[in-house]
Coordinates of C-alpha atoms in Angstrom, one line a residue:
M1 CA 182.3 230.9 18.0
R2 CA 178.7 229.9 18.4
D3 CA 176.4 232.6 19.7
S4 CA 173.2 230.9 21.0
S5 CA 171.2 234.1 20.7
T6 CA 171.8 234.5 17.0
G7 CA 172.8 231.0 15.9
S8 CA 175.8 232.5 14.0
T9 CA 179.1 230.7 14.0
A10 CA 182.6 232.1 13.5
R11 CA 185.2 229.3 13.5
P12 CA 188.9 229.9 14.2
S13 CA 191.1 229.2 11.2
G14 CA 193.4 226.3 11.1
P15 CA 193.3 222.7 9.7
V16 CA 192.0 219.8 11.7
E17 CA 193.6 216.6 10.4
P18 CA 192.1 213.1 10.9
D19 CA 193.3 210.8 13.6
R20 CA 196.5 209.1 12.8
P21 CA 197.7 205.8 14.1
S22 CA 201.3 206.9 14.5
R23 CA 202.5 208.9 17.5
P24 CA 202.5 212.6 16.7
S25 CA 205.6 214.7 16.8
R26 CA 206.4 216.8 19.8
R27 CA 207.1 219.8 17.5
T28 CA 203.5 220.9 17.5
V29 CA 203.3 220.9 21.3
L30 CA 206.6 222.7 21.8
A31 CA 205.6 225.3 19.2
A32 CA 202.3 225.9 20.8
T33 CA 203.8 226.4 24.2
A34 CA 206.9 228.3 23.2
G35 CA 208.5 230.2 26.0
I36 CA 207.2 228.1 28.9
T37 CA 208.9 224.7 28.4
A38 CA 212.1 225.8 30.0
A39 CA 210.3 227.4 33.0
L40 CA 208.5 224.1 33.6
A41 CA 211.5 221.8 33.3
A42 CA 212.0 221.7 37.0
G43 CA 208.9 219.4 37.3
P44 CA 205.6 219.4 39.1
R45 CA 204.7 221.2 42.2
A46 CA 201.9 220.8 44.8
H47 CA 199.1 223.3 44.3
A48 CA 199.1 224.1 48.0
A49 CA 202.7 225.3 47.8
P50 CA 203.7 228.8 46.6
A51 CA 204.1 229.0 42.9
R52 CA 207.6 229.2 41.4
P53 CA 207.8 232.8 40.1
G54 CA 209.3 231.7 36.8
T55 CA 206.6 229.2 36.1
D56 CA 203.7 231.6 37.0
K57 CA 205.3 234.4 35.0
A58 CA 205.5 232.1 31.9
L59 CA 201.9 231.0 32.4
R60 CA 200.6 234.5 32.9
A61 CA 202.4 235.5 29.7
L62 CA 200.5 232.7 28.0
I63 CA 197.2 233.9 29.4
S64 CA 197.9 237.4 28.2
R65 CA 198.1 236.2 24.6
M66 CA 194.6 234.6 24.7
T67 CA 191.5 236.2 23.3
L68 CA 188.6 236.6 25.7
E69 CA 186.8 233.9 23.8
E70 CA 189.7 231.5 24.3
K71 CA 189.8 232.3 28.0
V72 CA 186.1 231.5 28.4
G73 CA 186.6 228.2 26.6
Q74 CA 189.5 227.2 28.9
L75 CA 187.0 227.1 31.8
F76 CA 184.7 224.4 30.3
V77 CA 185.0 220.6 30.4
M78 CA 182.5 219.1 28.0
R79 CA 181.2 215.7 26.9
V80 CA 181.3 214.8 23.2
Y81 CA 180.0 211.7 21.4
G82 CA 182.3 209.4 19.4
H83 CA 185.2 207.0 19.4
S84 CA 187.3 209.3 17.2
A85 CA 188.1 213.0 17.4
T86 CA 187.5 213.5 13.7
A87 CA 185.6 210.5 12.3
P88 CA 183.0 209.3 14.7
D89 CA 180.1 207.1 13.7
Q90 CA 177.1 208.8 12.1
A91 CA 174.9 208.2 15.1
D92 CA 177.4 210.1 17.3
I93 CA 177.7 212.9 14.7
D94 CA 173.9 213.2 14.9
A95 CA 174.0 213.3 18.7
N96 CA 176.7 215.9 18.7
L97 CA 174.8 218.1 16.3
K98 CA 171.6 217.8 18.4
E99 CA 173.2 218.5 21.8
I100 CA 176.2 220.7 21.0
G101 CA 175.8 222.0 17.4
V102 CA 179.1 220.4 16.2
R103 CA 179.8 217.2 14.4
T104 CA 183.0 216.0 16.2
A105 CA 185.3 216.5 19.1
A106 CA 187.7 218.4 16.8
E107 CA 184.9 220.8 15.8
L108 CA 183.9 221.2 19.4
I109 CA 187.4 222.3 20.3
A110 CA 187.7 224.6 17.3
E111 CA 184.4 226.3 18.0
Y112 CA 184.5 226.7 21.8
R113 CA 188.3 226.3 22.6
V114 CA 187.3 224.1 25.6
G115 CA 189.9 223.4 28.2
G116 CA 188.9 219.8 28.8
I117 CA 186.9 216.8 27.6
I118 CA 185.1 214.3 29.8
Y119 CA 184.9 210.6 28.6
F120 CA 181.8 208.5 29.1
A121 CA 181.1 204.9 28.0
W122 CA 177.6 205.9 26.9
A123 CA 179.1 208.5 24.7
H124 CA 181.1 205.8 23.0
N125 CA 184.4 207.3 24.1
T126 CA 185.8 204.2 25.7
R127 CA 185.4 201.2 23.5
D128 CA 188.9 199.7 23.9
P129 CA 192.3 200.9 25.1
H130 CA 194.0 201.5 21.7
Q131 CA 190.9 203.4 20.6
I132 CA 190.9 205.5 23.7
A133 CA 194.6 206.4 23.3
A134 CA 194.0 207.3 19.7
L135 CA 191.0 209.5 20.6
S136 CA 193.0 211.3 23.3
N137 CA 195.8 211.9 20.8
G138 CA 193.3 213.1 18.2
I139 CA 191.8 215.5 20.7
Q140 CA 195.1 217.0 21.7
R141 CA 196.2 217.3 18.1
A142 CA 192.9 219.1 17.2
S143 CA 193.6 221.7 19.8
L144 CA 197.3 222.2 19.3
E145 CA 196.9 222.8 15.5
L146 CA 194.7 225.8 16.3
P147 CA 196.2 229.3 16.7
R148 CA 197.4 229.5 20.3
G149 CA 196.1 226.0 20.9
L150 CA 196.7 224.4 24.3
P151 CA 196.6 220.8 25.5
L152 CA 193.4 219.7 27.1
L153 CA 192.7 218.1 30.4
I154 CA 191.0 214.8 29.5
A155 CA 188.9 213.5 32.4
T156 CA 186.7 210.6 33.4
D157 CA 184.9 209.1 36.4
Q158 CA 187.1 206.1 37.2
E159 CA 186.2 205.5 40.8
H160 CA 186.2 201.7 40.4
G161 CA 183.5 199.5 41.9
I162 CA 180.1 200.6 40.6
V163 CA 181.4 203.7 38.8
A164 CA 184.0 203.1 36.1
R165 CA 184.0 204.5 32.6
V166 CA 186.9 202.5 31.3
G167 CA 186.3 198.8 31.3
K168 CA 188.0 195.6 30.4
P169 CA 190.7 194.8 29.4
A170 CA 191.8 197.6 31.7
T171 CA 192.2 196.6 35.3
L172 CA 189.1 197.1 37.4
F173 CA 189.5 197.3 41.2
P174 CA 187.1 197.1 44.1
G175 CA 185.3 200.3 44.8
A176 CA 185.7 202.7 47.7
M177 CA 183.5 201.0 50.4
A178 CA 185.2 197.7 49.6
L179 CA 188.6 199.3 50.2
G180 CA 187.1 200.7 53.4
A181 CA 186.3 197.2 54.4
G182 CA 189.9 196.2 53.7
G183 CA 191.1 199.1 55.7
S184 CA 194.5 199.1 54.0
R185 CA 196.0 202.5 53.0
A186 CA 198.6 200.6 51.1
D187 CA 195.9 198.9 49.0
A188 CA 194.2 202.3 48.4
R189 CA 197.5 203.7 47.2
T190 CA 198.1 200.7 45.0
V191 CA 194.7 201.2 43.4
G192 CA 195.5 204.8 42.7
R193 CA 199.0 204.0 41.4
I194 CA 197.9 201.3 39.0
S195 CA 194.7 202.9 37.9
G196 CA 196.5 206.2 37.4
A197 CA 199.2 204.5 35.3
E198 CA 196.6 202.8 33.1
L199 CA 194.6 206.0 32.6
R200 CA 197.7 208.0 31.8
A201 CA 198.6 205.4 29.1
L202 CA 195.2 206.1 27.6
G203 CA 195.7 209.8 27.5
I204 CA 193.4 210.5 30.4
N205 CA 195.1 212.9 32.8
Q206 CA 192.3 213.9 35.2
D207 CA 190.3 211.4 37.2
Y208 CA 187.2 212.4 39.2
S209 CA 188.2 210.2 42.1
P210 CA 188.4 209.5 45.0
D211 CA 185.0 210.0 46.7
A212 CA 185.7 211.9 49.9
D213 CA 182.1 211.7 51.2
V214 CA 181.5 210.2 54.6
N215 CA 178.5 207.9 54.1
V216 CA 176.5 208.1 57.3
N217 CA 173.0 207.7 55.8
P218 CA 172.1 204.1 54.8
A219 CA 169.4 205.5 52.6
N220 CA 171.8 207.6 50.5
P221 CA 170.9 206.8 46.9
V222 CA 173.8 208.5 45.1
I223 CA 176.9 207.9 47.3
G224 CA 176.6 204.7 49.3
V225 CA 179.3 202.2 48.3
R226 CA 181.1 205.0 46.4
S227 CA 182.2 206.2 49.9
F228 CA 185.1 204.6 51.9
G229 CA 182.8 204.4 54.9
A230 CA 181.2 206.2 57.9
D231 CA 184.3 206.9 60.0
P232 CA 185.7 210.2 58.9
E233 CA 189.3 209.5 60.0
A234 CA 189.3 206.1 58.2
V235 CA 187.9 207.7 55.1
A236 CA 190.5 210.5 55.3
G237 CA 193.4 208.1 55.4
L238 CA 192.2 206.1 52.4
V239 CA 191.4 209.3 50.4
A240 CA 194.9 210.7 51.0
A241 CA 196.5 207.3 50.1
E242 CA 194.5 207.1 46.8
V243 CA 195.3 210.7 46.0
K244 CA 199.0 210.0 46.3
G245 CA 198.7 206.9 44.2
Y246 CA 197.0 208.7 41.3
Q247 CA 199.1 211.8 41.3
G248 CA 202.3 209.8 41.7
S249 CA 201.3 208.2 38.4
G250 CA 200.9 211.5 36.7
V251 CA 197.1 211.8 36.8
A252 CA 195.3 214.6 38.6
A253 CA 193.0 213.2 41.3
T254 CA 189.8 214.9 42.3
A255 CA 188.3 214.7 45.8
K256 CA 184.5 214.9 45.7
H257 CA 181.8 216.1 46.5
F258 CA 182.6 219.2 48.6
P259 CA 181.4 220.1 51.2
G260 CA 180.2 216.5 51.7
H261 CA 177.4 214.5 50.1
G262 CA 177.3 211.6 52.6
D263 CA 174.2 212.3 54.6
T264 CA 171.3 212.7 52.2
A265 CA 168.4 210.6 51.0
V266 CA 168.0 212.7 47.8
D267 CA 170.0 212.1 44.6
S268 CA 171.3 215.4 43.3
H269 CA 171.1 214.2 39.8
F270 CA 167.3 214.4 40.1
G271 CA 166.6 216.7 43.1
F272 CA 168.1 219.3 45.4
P273 CA 169.5 217.7 48.6
V274 CA 169.7 219.6 51.9
I275 CA 172.3 218.6 54.5
T276 CA 171.2 219.6 58.0
H277 CA 174.5 219.2 59.7
S278 CA 175.6 221.9 62.2
R279 CA 178.8 223.8 61.5
E280 CA 180.4 221.8 64.3
L281 CA 179.3 218.4 62.9
W282 CA 180.4 219.4 59.4
S283 CA 183.8 220.2 60.7
E284 CA 184.2 217.0 62.7
L285 CA 182.6 214.7 60.0
D286 CA 182.4 215.9 56.4
A287 CA 185.4 218.2 56.3
V288 CA 187.9 215.7 57.7
P289 CA 188.6 213.8 54.4
F290 CA 188.8 217.0 52.4
R291 CA 191.4 218.4 54.8
A292 CA 193.4 215.2 54.4
A293 CA 193.1 215.4 50.6
I294 CA 194.4 219.0 50.7
R295 CA 197.3 218.0 52.9
A296 CA 198.1 215.2 50.4
G297 CA 198.4 217.8 47.6
I298 CA 195.1 217.1 45.9
D299 CA 195.1 218.6 42.4
S300 CA 191.3 219.3 42.1
I301 CA 188.2 219.3 44.2
M302 CA 184.7 218.8 42.9
T303 CA 181.7 220.6 44.3
A304 CA 178.4 219.2 45.3
H305 CA 174.9 220.4 44.2
I306 CA 173.7 220.4 47.8
M307 CA 172.4 223.0 50.2
V308 CA 174.1 223.2 53.6
P309 CA 172.3 226.0 55.6
A310 CA 174.8 225.9 58.4
L311 CA 177.6 226.9 55.9
D312 CA 175.5 229.2 53.8
P313 CA 172.0 230.2 54.8
A314 CA 171.2 231.8 51.4
G315 CA 169.7 228.6 50.0
D316 CA 172.1 228.2 47.1
P317 CA 173.8 224.9 46.2
A318 CA 177.4 224.7 47.3
T319 CA 178.5 224.8 43.7
L320 CA 177.2 228.4 43.5
S321 CA 178.0 229.5 47.1
H322 CA 180.8 232.1 47.6
P323 CA 180.8 231.5 51.4
I324 CA 181.4 227.8 50.9
L325 CA 183.8 227.7 48.0
T326 CA 185.8 230.9 48.6
G327 CA 185.1 231.5 52.3
I328 CA 185.6 227.9 53.6
L329 CA 187.4 225.9 50.9
R330 CA 189.8 228.5 49.8
G331 CA 189.9 230.6 53.0
E332 CA 189.5 228.4 56.0
L333 CA 190.9 225.2 54.4
G334 CA 193.6 227.0 52.5
Y335 CA 193.1 225.3 49.2
D336 CA 194.4 226.9 46.0
G337 CA 194.1 224.1 43.5
V338 CA 191.5 223.6 40.8
V339 CA 187.8 223.6 41.8
V340 CA 185.6 221.8 39.3
T341 CA 181.8 221.7 39.4
D342 CA 179.9 218.4 39.4
S343 CA 177.9 218.1 36.1
L344 CA 176.0 221.2 35.4
G345 CA 173.3 219.1 33.8
M346 CA 172.2 217.7 37.2
E347 CA 168.9 218.9 38.7
G348 CA 170.5 219.9 42.0
V349 CA 172.2 222.9 40.4
R350 CA 169.4 223.8 38.0
T351 CA 166.5 224.0 40.5
K352 CA 166.9 227.6 41.6
Y353 CA 168.6 229.3 38.5
G354 CA 168.5 229.0 34.8
D355 CA 171.2 227.3 32.7
D356 CA 172.5 230.8 31.7
R357 CA 173.0 231.9 35.3
V358 CA 174.5 228.8 36.7
P359 CA 178.0 229.0 35.1
V360 CA 178.3 232.7 35.9
L361 CA 177.3 232.2 39.5
A362 CA 179.7 229.3 39.8
L363 CA 182.6 231.4 38.7
K364 CA 181.6 234.2 41.1
A365 CA 181.5 231.6 43.9
G366 CA 185.1 230.5 43.2
V367 CA 184.8 227.7 40.7
D368 CA 187.5 227.1 38.0
Q369 CA 186.2 224.4 35.8
L370 CA 182.6 224.2 34.6
L371 CA 181.7 220.6 33.9
N372 CA 179.4 219.3 31.2
P373 CA 176.7 222.0 31.0
P374 CA 173.5 220.8 29.4
D375 CA 173.7 223.5 26.6
L376 CA 177.3 224.5 26.0
G377 CA 176.3 227.4 23.7
V378 CA 174.1 228.9 26.4
A379 CA 176.7 228.5 29.2
W380 CA 179.6 229.7 27.1
N381 CA 177.8 232.8 25.9
A382 CA 176.6 233.5 29.4
V383 CA 180.1 233.7 30.7
L384 CA 181.3 235.7 27.7
N385 CA 178.5 238.2 28.1
A386 CA 179.0 238.4 31.9
V387 CA 182.6 239.6 31.2
R388 CA 181.5 242.0 28.5
G389 CA 178.8 243.4 30.7
G390 CA 181.0 243.8 33.8
E391 CA 179.4 241.2 36.0
L392 CA 182.6 239.1 35.8
T393 CA 186.1 240.6 35.2
E394 CA 188.6 239.3 32.8
A395 CA 191.0 239.2 35.8
R396 CA 188.7 236.8 37.6
L397 CA 188.8 234.4 34.6
D398 CA 192.6 234.8 34.6
E399 CA 192.8 233.5 38.2
S400 CA 191.0 230.3 37.2
I401 CA 192.9 229.8 34.0
L402 CA 196.2 230.2 35.9
R403 CA 195.1 227.3 38.2
I404 CA 194.1 225.2 35.2
L405 CA 197.4 225.9 33.4
R406 CA 199.4 225.1 36.6
L407 CA 197.6 221.7 36.6
K408 CA 198.4 221.1 33.0
A409 CA 202.0 222.1 33.6
K410 CA 202.4 219.9 36.7
H411 CA 201.4 216.8 34.8
G412 CA 203.6 217.5 31.7
L413 CA 200.8 218.4 29.3
L414 CA 202.5 221.6 28.2
N415 CA 205.6 219.7 27.3
D416 CA 204.0 216.7 25.5
P417 CA 200.3 215.6 25.9
Y418 CA 200.5 212.7 23.5
V419 CA 200.7 209.1 24.6
P420 CA 202.6 206.3 22.7
D421 CA 200.4 203.5 21.4
A422 CA 203.0 201.1 22.7
D423 CA 202.2 202.1 26.3
V424 CA 198.7 200.6 26.0
D425 CA 199.9 197.0 25.7
R426 CA 202.8 197.6 28.1
V427 CA 200.6 199.1 30.9
V428 CA 196.9 198.5 30.5
G429 CA 195.4 195.3 32.0
V430 CA 198.8 193.6 32.3
P431 CA 198.9 190.4 34.4
A432 CA 200.6 192.0 37.4
H433 CA 197.9 194.6 37.6
L434 CA 195.1 192.0 37.4
R435 CA 196.7 189.9 40.1
A436 CA 196.9 193.0 42.4
A437 CA 193.2 193.6 41.9
D438 CA 192.4 190.0 42.8
R439 CA 194.5 190.1 45.9
I440 CA 193.0 193.4 47.1
A441 CA 189.5 192.2 46.4
E442 CA 190.0 189.1 48.6
R443 CA 191.1 191.4 51.5
T444 CA 187.8 193.3 51.2
T445 CA 185.1 190.6 51.2
T446 CA 183.3 190.7 54.5
L447 CA 181.6 187.8 56.2
L448 CA 178.8 188.9 58.5
V449 CA 176.9 185.7 59.2
N450 CA 178.1 182.1 59.2
E451 CA 175.6 179.9 61.1
E452 CA 177.0 176.5 62.1
G453 CA 180.0 177.0 60.0
L454 CA 178.1 176.8 56.7
L455 CA 181.0 178.5 54.9
P456 CA 183.2 177.6 53.3
L457 CA 181.1 175.2 51.2
S458 CA 182.5 171.7 50.6
R459 CA 182.8 170.3 47.1
R460 CA 182.1 166.9 48.6
R461 CA 179.1 167.7 50.8
T462 CA 177.5 170.5 48.7
P463 CA 178.7 170.0 45.1
R464 CA 175.6 171.3 43.4
V465 CA 175.1 175.0 43.8
L466 CA 172.3 177.1 42.5
V467 CA 173.2 180.8 42.0
V468 CA 170.2 183.1 41.9
G469 CA 169.5 186.8 42.4
A470 CA 169.8 190.3 41.1
D471 CA 171.6 191.0 37.8
P472 CA 172.0 194.7 37.6
A473 CA 173.6 196.0 34.4
S474 CA 177.2 194.9 34.4
P475 CA 179.4 197.9 34.8
S476 CA 182.5 198.7 32.8
L477 CA 182.4 196.0 30.1
S478 CA 182.7 193.2 32.6
D479 CA 182.0 189.6 32.0
G480 CA 178.6 189.8 33.8
P481 CA 175.9 189.4 34.6
P482 CA 177.0 188.7 38.2
T483 CA 175.0 185.5 38.7
T484 CA 176.7 184.1 35.6
V485 CA 180.1 185.3 36.9
M486 CA 179.5 183.7 40.3
A487 CA 178.4 180.4 38.8
A488 CA 181.4 180.3 36.4
A489 CA 183.8 181.1 39.3
L490 CA 182.3 178.3 41.4
N491 CA 182.5 175.9 38.5
G492 CA 186.2 176.8 38.1
L493 CA 186.6 176.0 41.8
G494 CA 185.3 172.4 41.5
F495 CA 181.5 172.9 42.1
T496 CA 178.7 172.2 39.7
A497 CA 177.0 175.6 39.7
T498 CA 174.1 176.9 37.6
A499 CA 172.9 180.4 37.3
L500 CA 169.3 181.6 37.4
S501 CA 168.8 185.4 37.1
T502 CA 165.9 186.5 39.2
G503 CA 166.3 190.3 38.9
T504 CA 166.0 193.1 41.3
A505 CA 162.2 192.7 41.5
P506 CA 161.4 189.0 40.9
S507 CA 157.8 188.1 40.1
A508 CA 155.9 185.4 41.9
A509 CA 156.5 183.1 39.0
T510 CA 160.2 183.7 39.0
I511 CA 160.4 183.1 42.8
T512 CA 158.5 179.8 42.3
K513 CA 160.9 178.8 39.6
A514 CA 163.9 179.5 41.8
V515 CA 162.4 177.6 44.7
T516 CA 161.7 174.6 42.4
A517 CA 165.3 174.7 41.1
A518 CA 166.7 174.8 44.7
A519 CA 165.2 171.3 45.3
D520 CA 167.9 169.9 43.0
A521 CA 170.7 171.9 44.7
D522 CA 172.9 171.2 47.7
A523 CA 173.3 174.9 48.4
V524 CA 172.0 178.2 47.2
V525 CA 174.0 181.4 46.7
A526 CA 171.6 184.4 46.4
L527 CA 172.9 187.7 45.2
T528 CA 171.0 190.7 46.8
Y529 CA 170.9 194.3 45.6
N530 CA 169.5 197.0 47.9
L531 CA 166.9 194.8 49.7
T532 CA 163.9 196.5 51.2
A533 CA 161.5 195.3 53.9
T534 CA 158.6 194.9 51.4
G535 CA 160.5 194.1 48.2
S536 CA 160.2 190.8 46.3
Q537 CA 163.9 190.2 46.6
K538 CA 163.4 189.6 50.3
T539 CA 160.5 187.3 49.6
L540 CA 162.7 185.3 47.3
V541 CA 165.4 184.8 49.9
E542 CA 162.8 183.9 52.6
R543 CA 161.2 181.3 50.3
L544 CA 164.6 179.8 49.5
V545 CA 165.5 179.6 53.2
A546 CA 162.2 177.9 53.9
T547 CA 163.2 175.0 51.5
G548 CA 165.8 173.9 54.1
V549 CA 168.6 174.1 51.5
P550 CA 171.5 176.1 53.0
V551 CA 171.4 179.7 51.7
T552 CA 174.3 182.1 51.4
A553 CA 173.4 185.6 50.6
V554 CA 175.9 188.0 49.0
A555 CA 175.1 191.7 49.0
V556 CA 176.5 192.9 45.7
R557 CA 175.9 196.6 46.6
N558 CA 175.0 197.9 50.0
P559 CA 175.9 195.8 53.0
Y560 CA 172.8 197.1 54.7
D561 CA 170.9 194.2 53.1
I562 CA 171.9 191.9 56.0
A563 CA 169.3 193.6 58.2
Q564 CA 166.5 192.3 55.9
V565 CA 167.5 188.6 55.7
P566 CA 168.0 187.3 59.3
G567 CA 167.3 183.7 58.3
V568 CA 170.2 183.0 55.9
G569 CA 172.8 180.6 56.9
A570 CA 175.7 182.8 55.7
F571 CA 176.0 186.4 54.5
L572 CA 178.8 188.1 52.6
A573 CA 179.2 191.7 51.5
S574 CA 181.1 192.3 48.3
Y575 CA 180.2 196.0 48.0
S576 CA 179.9 195.7 44.2
W577 CA 178.8 193.4 41.4
T578 CA 182.0 193.9 39.3
D579 CA 183.8 190.8 38.2
V580 CA 186.8 191.2 40.5
E581 CA 184.6 191.4 43.6
V582 CA 182.1 188.7 42.6
R583 CA 185.0 186.3 41.9
A584 CA 186.7 187.1 45.2
A585 CA 183.4 186.3 47.0
A586 CA 183.3 183.0 45.1
R587 CA 186.8 182.2 46.4
V588 CA 185.7 183.0 49.9
I589 CA 182.6 180.8 49.6
A590 CA 184.7 178.0 48.3
G591 CA 187.4 178.3 51.0
R592 CA 190.1 179.3 48.6
A593 CA 190.4 182.7 50.4
D594 CA 189.7 183.7 54.0
P595 CA 187.2 186.6 54.5
R596 CA 189.2 189.5 55.9
G597 CA 187.0 192.5 55.4
R598 CA 185.5 194.5 58.3
L599 CA 182.4 196.7 58.0
P600 CA 183.3 200.3 57.2
V601 CA 179.7 201.4 58.0
P602 CA 177.3 200.4 60.8
V603 CA 174.2 198.4 59.9
Q604 CA 171.1 199.2 61.9
R605 CA 168.4 196.6 62.8
A606 CA 165.5 196.4 60.5
D607 CA 163.0 196.2 63.4
D608 CA 164.6 199.0 65.4
P609 CA 166.7 201.4 63.3
A610 CA 167.8 203.2 66.5
R611 CA 169.9 200.1 67.4
V612 CA 173.0 198.8 65.6
R613 CA 172.9 195.2 64.4
S614 CA 176.5 195.1 63.2
P615 CA 178.9 197.9 64.1
I616 CA 181.8 199.4 62.2
G617 CA 184.7 197.0 62.3
Y618 CA 182.6 193.9 62.5
G619 CA 183.5 190.9 60.4
L620 CA 184.0 187.1 60.8
T621 CA 186.7 184.9 59.4
Y622 CA 187.4 181.2 59.0

């Protein structure tokens, strides 16, 4: 193991073979988990229910055979660069050496015996479905071929909408706020069921979704459309439905970010948010979806790096708060599943304490999984030394490891963690799943303005359409940019559409170019992205409206944009710029689908924020 204080390394013995294209034998798994397979044969159980004595007895026996170093490793979920567990590209080897001190995922597992890996697109883990499945199998093989090796929880953030790590050709669904606009628990469960099945086929068995935050602050920079909405009961119903969908497909769902990240204007990636809700307001607002998730049998809950003085006046982030995690989450809410931190590399958890103290304090607060520390050697050794020095007991580690192993057992990983390559083509991005995503997206698109029946556009009266606007980086390997996707969709629906990307901060020259182009169009579709009262996106839309050409604005992120563009002839909210939502908006614009969404959040007036312009539940149709 690597000791960050000395730089010395002692690796466990045991070969690490290269990734193989064929499906590995189950023999390795069964040998590694000898004595527990029979006890687990009865199937999964809900974490909130009492443990079956036979299962827990077998798992505790497994824990008793672990070394202290192996126990510490089980608590960590870590990033690693590369598309392969054993043969990543040289640039990824270099990144791993720089950040972790290992070359590959296999070396990471051998050195630290981590209990989980988290996939990111930027870490080159998610190039294509067959590669992802091979990576997952390679990771599991690397662990199981070590002495006392255990299967790993392989996790990712597949929320859909604006946060998705696995892209096309996997099925991409509307995000949470879009589903909130649709209001259908059946649709939310379908999203979880299909997404869960596809993730499972890729060897991903823990998803950090759904977002259970109640977004009541329009200025929230980190949650926003990742939330189902501002009504706690509506959010709760959709959270519970999505949880059941994911977990019914064999993937552990994760409700986040406890105790609730929906009312902040600070991004915890870069600062330390403070939530000023009273204890009563927290209970009536933020806690409601988490209670629903627990009732639905949620497998894991992620903490937030936020301060909530009404819940803990000590000034610590919730991730490090014993009163919040043990007192409220475990005690008052009765939750006994896995608690995972949000990324320990985020500023919100690093403001008050050093990186060596954060993992120890998180475990003392009641956390089970330590996610993505900035320096794994520092964090790993800090936990090890805390046990050796008596600040943490080995029994405390055993409590968390038991919960983690229960989760692995529930989803069959202790029987066989490998995924057949044939399942990739059979499950991932199949036509039935793509059709379901399209149908759900159409039910979420929200029409908020339609002056003089501008929409739907007519191919006869307005055949020439100019598509302008923001082109944020296309998420999840989509066809983007969104102006191009919108124009292509309208062309496919019988219009003659051209795209002109004007960006999120168009210059005066770009605005003039768009206005000039509008003179040759019969209608303009302007994609907006987080409009502000003084931003040049607003100026662009106003200049286009002044031409007299009919303008339809489509908010491709926050629906709050409508308050800044009162002069447009029509306004749609798509809640994301992913292909599935942009194309659904195009079908609504063309009259091929009726707008059916209803606002899941209120929109205040720009000139008087104390007054509501469009309330929750507002939406027009044809």
